[in-house]
Tab-separated table of C-alpha atoms and ligand atoms in Angstrom:
chain	number	residue	atom	x	y	z
E	1234	MET	CA	235.846	66.480	81.405
E	1235	GLN	CA	236.686	62.811	80.931
E	1236	ASN	CA	235.360	61.689	84.302
E	1237	PHE	CA	235.541	58.073	85.314
E	1238	SER	CA	232.596	56.464	87.076
E	1239	TYR	CA	233.212	53.039	88.559
E	1240	ILE	CA	231.018	50.110	89.444
E	1241	VAL	CA	232.781	47.742	91.837
E	1242	GLU	CA	231.218	44.317	92.275
E	1243	ASP	CA	231.763	41.725	94.962
E	1244	ASP	CA	232.542	38.538	92.994
E	1245	GLU	CA	230.893	36.133	95.423
E	1246	THR	CA	227.565	37.920	95.692
E	1247	ASN	CA	226.102	40.365	93.226
E	1248	GLU	CA	226.389	43.300	95.577
E	1249	ALA	CA	228.166	46.328	94.190
E	1250	ILE	CA	228.807	50.008	94.699
E	1251	ILE	CA	228.711	52.863	92.200
E	1252	MET	CA	231.441	55.445	92.527
E	1253	ASP	CA	231.059	58.999	91.212
E	1254	PRO	CA	228.075	58.616	88.867
E	1255	SER	CA	228.030	61.665	86.629
E	1256	TRP	CA	227.629	61.672	82.850
E	1257	ASP	CA	227.053	58.221	81.342
E	1258	LEU	CA	224.061	57.162	83.413
E	1259	ILE	CA	222.483	55.051	80.677
E	1260	GLU	CA	225.696	53.056	80.393
E	1261	LEU	CA	225.776	52.565	84.176
E	1262	GLU	CA	222.165	51.400	84.161
E	1263	LEU	CA	222.910	48.913	81.379
E	1264	ILE	CA	225.864	47.461	83.305
E	1265	ILE	CA	223.749	47.136	86.454
E	1266	LYS	CA	220.925	45.375	84.618
E	1267	LYS	CA	223.117	43.165	82.436
E	1268	ASN	CA	225.037	41.864	85.455
E	1269	ASP	CA	222.004	41.781	87.729
E	1270	LEU	CA	223.853	43.878	90.309
E	1271	LYS	CA	222.402	44.828	93.638
E	1272	ILE	CA	223.781	48.303	94.280
E	1273	LYS	CA	224.344	48.726	97.994
E	1274	TYR	CA	225.840	52.208	98.020
E	1275	ILE	CA	226.532	55.196	95.834
E	1276	VAL	CA	229.893	56.641	96.893
E	1277	ASN	CA	231.315	60.046	95.954
E	1278	THR	CA	235.075	60.639	96.173
E	1279	HIS	CA	234.209	64.327	96.770
E	1280	HIS	CA	231.316	66.733	96.283
E	1281	HIS	CA	232.264	68.380	92.943
E	1282	PHE	CA	229.407	68.373	90.455
E	1283	ASP	CA	231.232	66.346	87.837
E	1284	HIS	CA	231.432	63.463	90.341
E	1285	THR	CA	227.928	63.755	91.798
E	1286	LEU	CA	225.691	64.851	88.919
E	1287	GLY	CA	224.151	61.390	88.637
E	1288	ASN	CA	223.512	60.829	92.345
E	1289	LYS	CA	219.801	61.591	92.268
E	1290	ALA	CA	219.043	59.485	89.197
E	1291	MET	CA	221.130	56.561	90.456
E	1292	ALA	CA	219.572	56.757	93.925
E	1293	GLU	CA	216.107	56.639	92.351
E	1294	LEU	CA	217.089	53.715	90.142
E	1295	THR	CA	218.842	51.614	92.784
E	1296	LYS	CA	217.338	52.884	96.088
E	1297	ALA	CA	220.919	52.876	97.407
E	1298	PRO	CA	222.021	55.462	99.991
E	1299	ILE	CA	224.694	58.014	99.095
E	1300	ILE	CA	227.995	57.978	100.995
E	1301	GLN	CA	230.312	60.998	101.297
E	1302	HIS	CA	232.997	62.205	103.675
E	1303	GLU	CA	231.609	63.751	106.847
E	1304	SER	CA	232.878	67.217	105.836
E	1305	SER	CA	230.825	67.313	102.617
E	1306	GLU	CA	228.002	69.851	102.609
E	1307	LEU	CA	226.302	68.229	99.660
E	1308	LYS	CA	223.223	66.065	100.217
E	1309	HIS	CA	224.129	62.525	101.277
E	1310	ASP	CA	222.718	59.749	103.468
E	1311	ILE	CA	225.774	58.269	105.191
E	1312	SER	CA	228.887	60.136	106.367
E	1313	VAL	CA	232.262	58.399	106.536
E	1314	LYS	CA	235.615	59.382	107.985
E	1315	ASP	CA	239.206	58.265	107.624
E	1316	GLY	CA	239.626	54.574	108.465
E	1317	ASP	CA	235.974	53.630	107.969
E	1318	SER	CA	235.122	50.621	105.872
E	1319	ILE	CA	232.530	50.422	103.096
E	1320	ASP	CA	231.259	46.837	102.965
E	1321	PHE	CA	229.361	45.196	100.121
E	1322	GLY	CA	228.896	41.428	99.815
E	1323	ASN	CA	232.085	39.866	101.152
E	1324	SER	CA	234.194	42.796	99.953
E	1325	LYS	CA	235.233	45.982	101.626
E	1326	LEU	CA	236.964	49.212	100.712
E	1327	LYS	CA	238.673	51.326	103.330
E	1328	VAL	CA	238.241	55.099	103.392
E	1329	LEU	CA	241.334	57.326	103.311
E	1330	HIS	CA	240.617	61.011	103.899
E	1331	THR	CA	242.797	62.880	101.406
E	1332	PRO	CA	241.939	66.614	101.422
E	1333	GLY	CA	243.810	69.096	99.224
E	1334	HIS	CA	241.832	69.140	95.977
E	1335	SER	CA	238.682	69.355	98.099
E	1336	LYS	CA	238.115	69.314	101.887
E	1337	ASP	CA	235.947	66.237	101.617
E	1338	GLY	CA	238.200	64.248	99.262
E	1339	ILE	CA	238.481	60.530	99.955
E	1340	CYS	CA	240.326	57.639	98.330
E	1341	LEU	CA	239.089	54.058	98.632
E	1342	ILE	CA	241.455	51.143	99.012
E	1343	GLY	CA	240.956	47.366	98.973
E	1344	ASP	CA	241.629	44.152	97.034
E	1345	GLY	CA	244.861	45.557	95.548
E	1346	LYS	CA	243.082	48.612	94.189
E	1347	LEU	CA	243.145	52.305	94.999
E	1348	PHE	CA	240.379	54.602	93.785
E	1349	SER	CA	242.106	57.958	93.972
E	1350	GLY	CA	239.341	60.392	92.984
E	1351	ASP	CA	240.774	63.798	92.123
E	1352	THR	CA	243.614	63.512	94.648
E	1353	LEU	CA	246.019	61.748	92.279
E	1354	PHE	CA	245.794	61.272	88.520
E	1355	VAL	CA	248.034	59.320	86.178
E	1356	GLY	CA	250.955	61.745	85.801
E	1357	ASN	CA	249.371	64.601	87.755
E	1358	CYS	CA	247.253	65.565	90.777
E	1359	GLY	CA	244.003	67.432	91.354
E	1360	ARG	CA	243.916	71.221	91.134
E	1361	ILE	CA	244.029	73.216	94.340
E	1362	ASP	CA	242.529	76.517	93.167
E	1363	LEU	CA	238.862	75.640	93.731
E	1364	PRO	CA	237.088	76.531	97.019
E	1365	GLY	CA	238.394	74.266	99.797
E	1366	GLY	CA	241.568	73.476	97.870
E	1367	SER	CA	244.889	73.583	99.722
E	1368	ALA	CA	248.418	72.825	98.505
E	1369	LYS	CA	249.483	72.158	102.081
E	1370	GLU	CA	246.729	69.614	102.672
E	1371	LEU	CA	247.357	67.996	99.302
E	1372	TYR	CA	251.053	67.650	100.158
E	1373	HIS	CA	250.190	65.676	103.302
E	1374	SER	CA	247.567	63.588	101.522
E	1375	LEU	CA	250.037	62.679	98.775
E	1376	PHE	CA	253.191	62.157	100.831
E	1377	ASP	CA	251.898	61.029	104.245
E	1378	VAL	CA	249.038	58.891	102.952
E	1379	LEU	CA	249.357	57.784	99.315
E	1380	TYR	CA	253.150	57.658	99.074
E	1381	SER	CA	253.363	55.063	101.839
E	1382	LEU	CA	250.936	52.662	100.146
E	1383	ASP	CA	252.005	49.432	98.457
E	1384	ASP	CA	253.722	50.025	95.094
E	1385	ASP	CA	251.680	47.262	93.455
E	1386	LEU	CA	248.313	48.882	94.148
E	1387	ILE	CA	246.442	49.507	90.924
E	1388	MET	CA	245.291	53.096	90.817
E	1389	TYR	CA	241.933	54.090	89.327
E	1390	PRO	CA	241.735	57.902	89.142
E	1391	GLY	CA	238.721	60.200	88.872
E	1392	HIS	CA	239.598	61.558	85.426
E	1393	ASN	CA	241.253	60.287	82.277
E	1394	TYR	CA	243.992	62.935	82.240
E	1395	GLY	CA	247.097	60.782	81.811
E	1396	ASN	CA	248.678	58.715	79.051
E	1397	SER	CA	246.881	55.619	80.368
E	1398	GLU	CA	243.566	55.057	82.127
E	1399	ILE	CA	245.043	53.317	85.156
E	1400	SER	CA	248.444	53.105	86.804
E	1401	THR	CA	250.072	51.775	89.966
E	1402	ILE	CA	251.312	53.634	93.015
E	1403	GLY	CA	254.857	52.431	92.209
E	1404	GLN	CA	254.590	53.763	88.659
E	1405	GLU	CA	253.350	57.142	89.897
E	1406	LYS	CA	256.180	57.361	92.433
E	1407	THR	CA	258.737	56.994	89.652
E	1408	THR	CA	257.107	58.852	86.753
E	1409	ASN	CA	254.645	61.393	88.186
E	1410	MET	CA	256.391	64.751	88.512
E	1411	ILE	CA	254.064	65.665	91.405
E	1412	MET	CA	255.103	62.605	93.424
E	1413	GLN	CA	258.822	63.433	93.443
E	1414	LYS	CA	260.172	64.066	96.940
E	1415	ARG	CA	259.914	67.691	98.007
E	1416	THR	CA	259.576	69.570	101.246
E	1417	GLU	CA	256.164	70.989	102.054
E	1418	GLN	CA	257.446	74.476	101.173
E	1419	GLN	CA	258.875	73.349	97.821
E	1420	PHE	CA	255.596	71.606	97.017
E	1421	ILE	CA	253.522	74.690	97.868
E	1422	GLU	CA	255.772	76.872	95.693
E	1423	MET	CA	255.560	74.429	92.796
E	1424	MET	CA	251.754	74.359	93.000
E	1425	GLY	CA	251.731	78.167	92.853
X	540	ZN	ZN1	237.041	67.604	91.693
């Protein structure tokens, strides 16, 4: 499924967060130990199993609480909503609620970076045909939320589905077929 898990470290302390632990848990554990990271939170961009499979093992390893959007029905310790901030060390990432692929989808933004989960991929967007998916909601998440962000933001998606692992918002606005300007109705028709 080519999922990406991310570990984001605060440079000035060794506090860090793990985002979407799923398949390569041994690799994640090695990175944590090698860099002597103190994991403050485990954060899921949404509840789908391929983004949360490693929650239990990582929570046992790190003792860190699990953060998800308040609308998630999956087991978690801390609920967040749009505009909340996730702080670790001297760093913070802001929560953007971006439903459409999933009701509880969030993106995280901070320090020139955007973690876009399954809302936006390099060259594509998340599917809308799973339970809780909605083309209409995805349209508003993409065009009212992500489209207005700084072009220079480096985008780190939830899957390796594009022709590169990362991108920028500006690059996606020009090259991603999904991000071309459409009305809500045109977008819904295109998504089928
Ligand atoms: Zn998903």
